[in-house]
XYZ file of C-alpha atoms in Angstrom:
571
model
C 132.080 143.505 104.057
C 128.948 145.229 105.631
C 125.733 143.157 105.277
C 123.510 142.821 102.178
C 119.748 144.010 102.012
C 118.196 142.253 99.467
C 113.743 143.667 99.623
C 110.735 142.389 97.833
C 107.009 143.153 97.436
C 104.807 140.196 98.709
C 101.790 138.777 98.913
C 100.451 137.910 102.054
C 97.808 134.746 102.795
C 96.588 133.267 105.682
C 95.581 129.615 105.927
C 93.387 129.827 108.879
C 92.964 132.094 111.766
C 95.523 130.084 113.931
C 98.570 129.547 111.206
C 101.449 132.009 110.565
C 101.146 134.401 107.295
C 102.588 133.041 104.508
C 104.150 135.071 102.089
C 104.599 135.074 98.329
C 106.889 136.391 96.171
C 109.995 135.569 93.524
C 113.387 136.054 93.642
C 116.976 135.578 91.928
C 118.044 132.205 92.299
C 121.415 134.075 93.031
C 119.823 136.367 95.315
C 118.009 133.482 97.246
C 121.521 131.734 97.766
C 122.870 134.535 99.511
C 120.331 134.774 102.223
C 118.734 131.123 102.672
C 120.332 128.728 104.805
C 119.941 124.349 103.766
C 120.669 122.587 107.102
C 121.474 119.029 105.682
C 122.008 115.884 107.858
C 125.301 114.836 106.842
C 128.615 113.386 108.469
C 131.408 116.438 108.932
C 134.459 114.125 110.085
C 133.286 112.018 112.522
C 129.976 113.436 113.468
C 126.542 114.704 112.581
C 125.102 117.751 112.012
C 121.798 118.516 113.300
C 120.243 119.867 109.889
C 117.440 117.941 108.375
C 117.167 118.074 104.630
C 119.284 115.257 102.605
C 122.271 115.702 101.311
C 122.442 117.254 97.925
C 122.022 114.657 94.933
C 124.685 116.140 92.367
C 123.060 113.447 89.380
C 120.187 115.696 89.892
C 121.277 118.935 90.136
C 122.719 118.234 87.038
C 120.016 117.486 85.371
C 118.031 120.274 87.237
C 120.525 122.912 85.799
C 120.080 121.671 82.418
C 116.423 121.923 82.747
C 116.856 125.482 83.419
C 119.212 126.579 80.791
C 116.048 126.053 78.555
C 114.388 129.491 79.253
C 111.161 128.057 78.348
C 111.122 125.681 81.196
C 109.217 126.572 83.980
C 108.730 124.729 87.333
C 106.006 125.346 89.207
C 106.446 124.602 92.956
C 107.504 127.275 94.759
C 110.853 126.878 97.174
C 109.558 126.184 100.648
C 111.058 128.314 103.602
C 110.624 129.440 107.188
C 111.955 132.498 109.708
C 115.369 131.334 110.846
C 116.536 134.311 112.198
C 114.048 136.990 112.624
C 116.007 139.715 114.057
C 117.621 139.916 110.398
C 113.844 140.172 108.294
C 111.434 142.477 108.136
C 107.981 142.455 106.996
C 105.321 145.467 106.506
C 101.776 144.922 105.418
C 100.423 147.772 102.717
C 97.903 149.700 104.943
C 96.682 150.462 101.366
C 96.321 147.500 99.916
C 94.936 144.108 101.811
C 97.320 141.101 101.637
C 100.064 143.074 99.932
C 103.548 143.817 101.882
C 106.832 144.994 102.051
C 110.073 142.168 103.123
C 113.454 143.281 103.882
C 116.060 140.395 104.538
C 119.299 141.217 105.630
C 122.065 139.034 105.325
C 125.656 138.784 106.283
C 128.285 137.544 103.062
C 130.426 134.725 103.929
C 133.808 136.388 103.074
C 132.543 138.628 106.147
C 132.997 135.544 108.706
C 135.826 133.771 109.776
C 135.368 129.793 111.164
C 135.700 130.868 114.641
C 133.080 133.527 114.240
C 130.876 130.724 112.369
C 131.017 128.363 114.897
C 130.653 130.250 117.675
C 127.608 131.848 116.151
C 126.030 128.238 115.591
C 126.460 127.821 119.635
C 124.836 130.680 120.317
C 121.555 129.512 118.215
C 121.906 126.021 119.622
C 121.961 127.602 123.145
C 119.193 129.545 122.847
C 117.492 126.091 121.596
C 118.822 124.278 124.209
C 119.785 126.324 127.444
C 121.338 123.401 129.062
C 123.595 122.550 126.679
C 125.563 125.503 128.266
C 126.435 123.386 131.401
C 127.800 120.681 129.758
C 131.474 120.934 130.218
C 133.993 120.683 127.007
C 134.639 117.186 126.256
C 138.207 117.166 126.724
C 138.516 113.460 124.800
C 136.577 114.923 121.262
C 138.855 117.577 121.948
C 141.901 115.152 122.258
C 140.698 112.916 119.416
C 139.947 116.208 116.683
C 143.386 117.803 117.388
C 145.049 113.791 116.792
C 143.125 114.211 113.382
C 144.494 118.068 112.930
C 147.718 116.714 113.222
C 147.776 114.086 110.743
C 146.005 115.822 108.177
C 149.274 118.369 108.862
C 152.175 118.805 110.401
C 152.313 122.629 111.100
C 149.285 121.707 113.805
C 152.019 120.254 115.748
C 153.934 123.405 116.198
C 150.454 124.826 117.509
C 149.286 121.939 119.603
C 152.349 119.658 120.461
C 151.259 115.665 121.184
C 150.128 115.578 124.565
C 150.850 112.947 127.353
C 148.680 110.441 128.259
C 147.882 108.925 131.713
C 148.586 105.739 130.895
C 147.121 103.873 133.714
C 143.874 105.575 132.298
C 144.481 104.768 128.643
C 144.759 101.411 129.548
C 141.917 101.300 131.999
C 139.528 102.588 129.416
C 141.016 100.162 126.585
C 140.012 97.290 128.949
C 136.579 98.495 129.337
C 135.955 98.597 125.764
C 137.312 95.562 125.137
C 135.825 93.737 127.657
C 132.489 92.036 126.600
C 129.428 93.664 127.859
C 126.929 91.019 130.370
C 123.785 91.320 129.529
C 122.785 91.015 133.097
C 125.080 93.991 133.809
C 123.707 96.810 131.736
C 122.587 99.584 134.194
C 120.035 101.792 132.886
C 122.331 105.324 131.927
C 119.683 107.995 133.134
C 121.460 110.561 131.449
C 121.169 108.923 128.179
C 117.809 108.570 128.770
C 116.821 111.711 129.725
C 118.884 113.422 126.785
C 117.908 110.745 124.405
C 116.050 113.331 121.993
C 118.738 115.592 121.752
C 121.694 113.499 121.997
C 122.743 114.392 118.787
C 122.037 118.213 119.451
C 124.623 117.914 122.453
C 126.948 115.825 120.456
C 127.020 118.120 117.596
C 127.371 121.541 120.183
C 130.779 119.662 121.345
C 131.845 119.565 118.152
C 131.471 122.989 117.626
C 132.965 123.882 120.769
C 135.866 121.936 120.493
C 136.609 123.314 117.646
C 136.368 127.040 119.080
C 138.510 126.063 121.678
C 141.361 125.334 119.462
C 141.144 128.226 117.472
C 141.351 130.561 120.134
C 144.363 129.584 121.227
C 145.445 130.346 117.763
C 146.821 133.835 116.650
C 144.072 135.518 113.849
C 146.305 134.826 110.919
C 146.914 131.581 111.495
C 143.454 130.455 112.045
C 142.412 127.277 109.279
C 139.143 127.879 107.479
C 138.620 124.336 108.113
C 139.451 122.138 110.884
C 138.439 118.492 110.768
C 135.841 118.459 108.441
C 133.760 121.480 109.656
C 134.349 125.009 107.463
C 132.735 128.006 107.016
C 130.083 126.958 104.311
C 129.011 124.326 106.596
C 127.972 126.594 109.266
C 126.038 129.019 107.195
C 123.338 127.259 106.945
C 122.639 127.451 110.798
C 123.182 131.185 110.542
C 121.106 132.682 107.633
C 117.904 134.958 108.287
C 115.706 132.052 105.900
C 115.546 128.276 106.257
C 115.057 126.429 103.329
C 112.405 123.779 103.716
C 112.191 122.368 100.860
C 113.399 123.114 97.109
C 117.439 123.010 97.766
C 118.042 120.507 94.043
C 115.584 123.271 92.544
C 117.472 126.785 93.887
C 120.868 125.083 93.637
C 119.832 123.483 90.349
C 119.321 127.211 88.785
C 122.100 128.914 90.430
C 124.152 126.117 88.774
C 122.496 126.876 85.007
C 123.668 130.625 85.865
C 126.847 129.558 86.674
C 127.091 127.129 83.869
C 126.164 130.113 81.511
C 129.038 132.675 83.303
C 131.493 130.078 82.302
C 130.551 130.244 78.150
C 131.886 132.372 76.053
C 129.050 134.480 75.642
C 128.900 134.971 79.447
C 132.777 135.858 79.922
C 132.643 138.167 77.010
C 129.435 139.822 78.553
C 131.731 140.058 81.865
C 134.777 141.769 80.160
C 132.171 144.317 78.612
C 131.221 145.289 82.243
C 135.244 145.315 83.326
C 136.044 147.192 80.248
C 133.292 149.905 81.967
C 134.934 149.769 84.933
C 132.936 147.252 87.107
C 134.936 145.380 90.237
C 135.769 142.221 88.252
C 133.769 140.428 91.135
C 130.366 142.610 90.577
C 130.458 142.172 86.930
C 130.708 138.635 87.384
C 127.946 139.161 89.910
C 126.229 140.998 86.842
C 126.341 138.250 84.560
C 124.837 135.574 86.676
C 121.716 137.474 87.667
C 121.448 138.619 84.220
C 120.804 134.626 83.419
C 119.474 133.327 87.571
C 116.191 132.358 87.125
C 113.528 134.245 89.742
C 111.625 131.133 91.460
C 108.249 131.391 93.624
C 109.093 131.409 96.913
C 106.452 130.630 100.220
C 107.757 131.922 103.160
C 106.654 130.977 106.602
C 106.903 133.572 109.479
C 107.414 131.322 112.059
C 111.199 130.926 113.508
C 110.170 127.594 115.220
C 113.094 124.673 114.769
C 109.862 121.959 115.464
C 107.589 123.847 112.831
C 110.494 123.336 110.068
C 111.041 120.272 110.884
C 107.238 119.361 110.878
C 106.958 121.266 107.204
C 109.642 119.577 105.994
C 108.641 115.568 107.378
C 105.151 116.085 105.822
C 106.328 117.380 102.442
C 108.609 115.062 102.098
C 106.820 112.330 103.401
C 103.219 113.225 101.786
C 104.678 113.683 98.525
C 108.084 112.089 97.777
C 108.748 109.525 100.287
C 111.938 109.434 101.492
C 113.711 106.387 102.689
C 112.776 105.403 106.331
C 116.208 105.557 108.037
C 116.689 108.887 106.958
C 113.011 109.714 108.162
C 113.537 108.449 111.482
C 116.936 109.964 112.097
C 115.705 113.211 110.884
C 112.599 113.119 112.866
C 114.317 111.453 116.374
C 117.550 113.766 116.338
C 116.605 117.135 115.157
C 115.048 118.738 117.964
C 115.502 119.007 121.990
C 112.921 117.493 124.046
C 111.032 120.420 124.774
C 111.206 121.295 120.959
C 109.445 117.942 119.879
C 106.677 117.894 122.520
C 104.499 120.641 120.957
C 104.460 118.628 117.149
C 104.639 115.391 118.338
C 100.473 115.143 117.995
C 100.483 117.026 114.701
C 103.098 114.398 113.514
C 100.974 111.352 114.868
C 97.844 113.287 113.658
C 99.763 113.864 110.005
C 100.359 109.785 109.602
C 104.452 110.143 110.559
C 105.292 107.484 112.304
C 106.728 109.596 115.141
C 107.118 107.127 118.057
C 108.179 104.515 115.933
C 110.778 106.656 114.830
C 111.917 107.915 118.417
C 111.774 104.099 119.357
C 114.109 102.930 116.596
C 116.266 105.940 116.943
C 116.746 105.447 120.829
C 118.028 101.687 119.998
C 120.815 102.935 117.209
C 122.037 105.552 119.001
C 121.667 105.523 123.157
C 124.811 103.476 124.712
C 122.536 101.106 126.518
C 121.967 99.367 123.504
C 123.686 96.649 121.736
C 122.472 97.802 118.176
C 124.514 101.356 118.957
C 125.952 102.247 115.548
C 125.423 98.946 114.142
C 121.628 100.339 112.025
C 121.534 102.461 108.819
C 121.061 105.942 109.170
C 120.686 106.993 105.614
C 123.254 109.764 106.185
C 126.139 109.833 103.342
C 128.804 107.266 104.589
C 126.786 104.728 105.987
C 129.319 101.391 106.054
C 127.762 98.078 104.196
C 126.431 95.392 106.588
C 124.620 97.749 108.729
C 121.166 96.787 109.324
C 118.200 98.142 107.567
C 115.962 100.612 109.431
C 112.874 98.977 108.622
C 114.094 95.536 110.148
C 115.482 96.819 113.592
C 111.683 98.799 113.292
C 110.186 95.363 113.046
C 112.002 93.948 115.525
C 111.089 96.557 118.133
C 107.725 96.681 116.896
C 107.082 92.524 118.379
C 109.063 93.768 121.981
C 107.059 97.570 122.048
C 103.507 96.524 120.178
C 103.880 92.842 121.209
C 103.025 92.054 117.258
C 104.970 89.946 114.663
C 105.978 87.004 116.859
C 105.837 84.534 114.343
C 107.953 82.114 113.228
C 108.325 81.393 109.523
C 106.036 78.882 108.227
C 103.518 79.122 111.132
C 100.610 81.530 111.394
C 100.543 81.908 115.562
C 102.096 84.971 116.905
C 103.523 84.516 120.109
C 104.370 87.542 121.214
C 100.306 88.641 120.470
C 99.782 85.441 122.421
C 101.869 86.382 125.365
C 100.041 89.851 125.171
C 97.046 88.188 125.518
C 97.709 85.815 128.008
C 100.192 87.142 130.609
C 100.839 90.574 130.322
C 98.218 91.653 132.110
C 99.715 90.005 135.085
C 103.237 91.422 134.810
C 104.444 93.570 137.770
C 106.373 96.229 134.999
C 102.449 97.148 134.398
C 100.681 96.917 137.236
C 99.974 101.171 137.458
C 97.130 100.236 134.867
C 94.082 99.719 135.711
C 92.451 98.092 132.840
C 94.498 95.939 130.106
C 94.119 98.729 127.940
C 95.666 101.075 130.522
C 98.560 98.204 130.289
C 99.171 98.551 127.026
C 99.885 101.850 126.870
C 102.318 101.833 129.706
C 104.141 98.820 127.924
C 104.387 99.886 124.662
C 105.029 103.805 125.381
C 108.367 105.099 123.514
C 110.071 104.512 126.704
C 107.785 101.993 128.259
C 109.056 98.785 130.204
C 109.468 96.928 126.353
C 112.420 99.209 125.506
C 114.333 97.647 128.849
C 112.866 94.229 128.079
C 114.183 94.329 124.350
C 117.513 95.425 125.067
C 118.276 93.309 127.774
C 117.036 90.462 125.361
C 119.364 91.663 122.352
C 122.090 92.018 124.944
C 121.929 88.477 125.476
C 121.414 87.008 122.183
C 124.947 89.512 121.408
C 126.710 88.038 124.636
C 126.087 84.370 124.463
C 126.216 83.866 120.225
C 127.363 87.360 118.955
C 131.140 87.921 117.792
C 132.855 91.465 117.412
C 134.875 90.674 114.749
C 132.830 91.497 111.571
C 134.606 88.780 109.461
C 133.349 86.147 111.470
C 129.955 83.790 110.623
C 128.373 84.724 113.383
C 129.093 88.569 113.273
C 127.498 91.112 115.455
C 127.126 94.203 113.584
C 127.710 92.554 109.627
C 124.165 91.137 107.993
C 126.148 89.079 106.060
C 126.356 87.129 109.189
C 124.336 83.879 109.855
C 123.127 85.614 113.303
C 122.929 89.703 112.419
C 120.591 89.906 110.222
C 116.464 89.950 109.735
C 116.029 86.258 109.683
C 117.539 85.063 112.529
C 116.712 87.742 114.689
C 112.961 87.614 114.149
C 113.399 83.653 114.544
C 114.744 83.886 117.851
C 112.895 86.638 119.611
C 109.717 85.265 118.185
C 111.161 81.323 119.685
C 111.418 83.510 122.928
C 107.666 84.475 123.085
C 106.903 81.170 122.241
C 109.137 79.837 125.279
C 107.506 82.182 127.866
C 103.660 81.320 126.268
C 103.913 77.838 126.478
C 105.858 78.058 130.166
C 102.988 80.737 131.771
C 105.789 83.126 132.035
C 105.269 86.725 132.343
C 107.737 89.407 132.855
C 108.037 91.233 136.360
C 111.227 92.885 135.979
C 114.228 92.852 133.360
C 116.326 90.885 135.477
C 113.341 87.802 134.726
C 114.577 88.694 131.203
C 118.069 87.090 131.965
C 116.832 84.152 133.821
C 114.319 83.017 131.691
C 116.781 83.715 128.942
C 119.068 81.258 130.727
C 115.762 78.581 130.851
C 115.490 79.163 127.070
C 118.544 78.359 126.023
C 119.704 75.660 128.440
C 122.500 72.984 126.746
C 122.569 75.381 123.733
C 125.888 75.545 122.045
C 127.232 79.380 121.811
C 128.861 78.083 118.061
C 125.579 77.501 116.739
C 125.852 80.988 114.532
C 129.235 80.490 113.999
C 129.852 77.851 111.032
C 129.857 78.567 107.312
C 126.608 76.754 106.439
C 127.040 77.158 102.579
C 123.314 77.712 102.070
C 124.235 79.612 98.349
C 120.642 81.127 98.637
C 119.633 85.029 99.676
C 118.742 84.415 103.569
C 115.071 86.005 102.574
C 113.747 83.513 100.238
C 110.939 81.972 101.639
C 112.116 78.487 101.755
C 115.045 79.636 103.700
C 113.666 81.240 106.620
C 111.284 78.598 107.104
C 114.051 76.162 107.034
C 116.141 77.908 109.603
C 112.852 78.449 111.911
C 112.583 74.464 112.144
C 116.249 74.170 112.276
C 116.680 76.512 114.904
C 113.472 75.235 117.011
C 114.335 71.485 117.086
C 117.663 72.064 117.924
C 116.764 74.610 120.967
C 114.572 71.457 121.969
C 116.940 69.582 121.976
C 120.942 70.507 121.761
C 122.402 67.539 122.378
C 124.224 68.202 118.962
C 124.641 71.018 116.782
C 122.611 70.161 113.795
C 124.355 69.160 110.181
C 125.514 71.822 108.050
C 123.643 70.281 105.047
C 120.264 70.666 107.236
C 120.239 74.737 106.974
C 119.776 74.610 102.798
C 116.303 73.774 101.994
């Protein structure tokens, strides 16, 4: 099918004399589906997709649709979009009239695409993002691991893509690695994961898509899926539309769902058969009857193709006016864009009150390999597993290694990790390029200052010597329901730490002092403290109880000559 041409008269305003023109103008609800694409960060199998709008709330579309089957019901805000591909619009201002225009948007209809032609489409925009994501080789284990999936989801695959040997002395090589506990003192800083940090989850989610590729070319046209391990056709169209929908997708999909809801009545079928009766394809009179009933929403349209600018649009609305939850915030704003794409917003997103390096700091400690909180921290993605821990709390616990704040143990008003700050940072060797203590600061607490090293290689330790893999057990790494993994205990013993070093005089010169003093700190304790079923019967956040396990846990460190009762951790 050749492409549609959908045009419009618009209005055209200007902000300021630096911003893009917006332009103003209404539309089919119907028409608007067909040409704007809703990049949502969701799972698709196993992975992520790079989008950044949430994932549709069907309660409320729902309720949206209802709304607009009233025809008296009007909604005000107009839908929110941006240039996504602007070889496919055109705009013409009126020479005769001032701020009046002309837009042409040209679109190509699904049925037109096939999945390979989808996803290999999507690569080329990510490429053109990111040109180095074209000298990344195809990882042959995703590749090895989606066609495993292909094959149990169905048999036929394996007349396609028979099981392939393994090298066992590899398999079992890499199944000791992973099973092997990770030392804290052995954790070499991955520079690659550092330096791709930003858009990890850009080059994770290219691999997907050219795994994927890769299999279907080696399959004959006819036989090709039109969806292969989670990814189809639909998916992808978002990534490939001339518009970008920036906000509004519950409102436009809301109203295309009224229409629908209204083609499937009586009145709307019989309407349909009037138009077949006539004559019309069965599929345009169908067509017919939904736009007869689509409402036409305001639209604002931003002539600006920039990924960072949509993602900036979008963070503020959302984050100005409806609030979404922070995990979702920080994934969205951390794993969106390339490197070189965030630099130019970053300011405006500091300058707009988004907690942008908070948000890159968090994100770097749930996702990067280096870390022992990898996979183990909410996303707010659809599919997130219970016991993960909350956003906000790993952001707290970063926040007293990066801003040296929150230190305190519960039930006692000194902060120790201010107090360290105060007293013997100054003097560590990890900051000695500053000049003043203010020029210290800064280098400590930059998104990847020396605290990020400092903090993992602490975490690594408290996961090593107390921590247990197996998410059933009381002193679980990775459940909350754990006596160790969870905000209590974590903020009890990184805040003991600072305590430890403050009243020894002992700064930090490198992250290897982290280890040793780590070793000093814990001398003579037992590695089963966590792991007992202490019976408390309370929530672990009621006040009582965290001040109970602060004393608890700081006599005992003290002195560990014996692990303390089990009756002593209820208050």
């Amino acid at each position: 099918m050749a492409e549609e041409t959908f045009e419009y008269p618009v209005y055209v305003s200007r902000e300021s004399g630096n911003s893009k023109p917006l332009l103003l103008f209404s539309a089919k609800a119907t028409e608007i589906d067909r040409w704007v694409g809703v990049p949502q960060r969701r799972r698709l199998s196993d992975s992520e997709t790079v989008g950044w709008q949430r994932e549709e709330n069907i309660a409320r579309l729902r309720e949206l649709a209802q709304f607009f089957s009233d025809e008296r019901n009007v909604v005000q805000n107009p839908l929110l979009g941006a240039l996504q591909d602007p070889l496919a619009v055109d705009f013409k201002e009126d020479p005769a009239r001032p701020n009046f225009g002309h837009l042409t948007i040209r679109a190509q209809p699904a049925d037109s695409l096939t999945l390979l032609d989808a996803l290999e489409r999507v690569c080329q925009r990510l490429e053109q993002r990111v040109p180095a994501l074209q000298e990344h080789p195809l990882d042959q284990d995703r590749r090895r691991a989606i066609l495993d999936q292909a094959r149990e989801q169905n048999e036929g695959w394996r007349a396609y893509f028979p099981d392939e040997e393994e090298d066992i002395d590899q398999e079992e090589s890499i199944s000791e690695n992973l099973s092997a506990p990770p030392e804290a003192e052995e954790q070499p800083v991955d520079l690659t994961s550092v330096l791709l940090v930003e858009e990890t989850q850009i080059l994770d989610f290219y691999q997907e898509l050219k795994v994927r590729a890769s299999i279907l070319q080696e399959m004959l046209p006819e036989q090709r899926p039109d969806t292969l391990v989670g990814f189809n056709i639909d998916a992808m169209l978002s990534y490939l539309r001339p518009v970008v929908l920036v906000d509004g997708q519950h409102r436009l999909h809301g109203a295309v769902y009224a229409a629908q809801n209204f083609a499937g009545t009586q009145e709307g079928m019989d309407l349909a058969a009037e138009e077949i009766n006539r004559g019309v394809d069965p599929d345009l009179a169908n067509r017919s009857v939904l736009e007869s009933k689509a409402r036409s929403l305001p639209i604002s349209l931003l002539l600006d193709p920039s990924p960072s600018e949509h993602v900036f649009q979008f963070v503020v609305v959302n984050q100005k006016a409806t609030p979404m939850q922070p995990a979702l915030l920080g994934t969205i704003v951390s794993t969106s864009l390339s490197k070189e794409e965030t630099e130019p917003v970053a300011d405006r997103l500091r300058r707009a009150g988004i907690p942008f390096d908070d948000s890159q700091a968090v994100a770097f400690m749930t996702r990067s390999a280096d870390s022992p909180f990898k996979g183990l921290v909410q996303t707010g993605i659809g599919g997130d597993v219970s016991g993960l821990l909350n956003w906000t709390v790993l952001k707290s616990l970063t926040a007293i290694f990066r801003e040296l704040k929150g230190g305190k143990l519960f039930g006692q008003s000194v902060d120790f990790a201010d107090l360290w700050r105060r007293r013997l940072l100054e003097d560590s060797s990890l900051v000695s390029a500053g000049q003043t203590i203010e020029d210290k600061q800064r280098i400590w607490q930059a998104v990847d200052g020396p605290w990020r090293d400092v903090a993992i290689r602490f975490f690594w330790g408290i996961r090593t010597r107390f921590g247990d893999d197996d998410p059933n057990a009381h002193n679980a790494w990775g459940n909350t329901k754990s006596n160790l993994y969870n905000k209590i205990h974590l903020t009890i013993l990184s805040a003991d730490y600072f305590q430890f070093l403050t009243d020894r005089d002992i700064t930090l010169n490198s992250v290897d002092d982290v280890t040793e003093t780590m070793d000093s700190w814990l001398q003579g304790v037992n590695p089963q403290y966590f792991n007992r079923d202490w019976r408390v019967g309370l929530k672990k956040d009621e006040k009582a109880v965290r001040e109970r396990w602060a004393k608890v846990w700081v006599d005992y460190r003290k002195d560990p000559e014996r692990l303390p009762r089990v009756e002593n951790y209820k208050p």
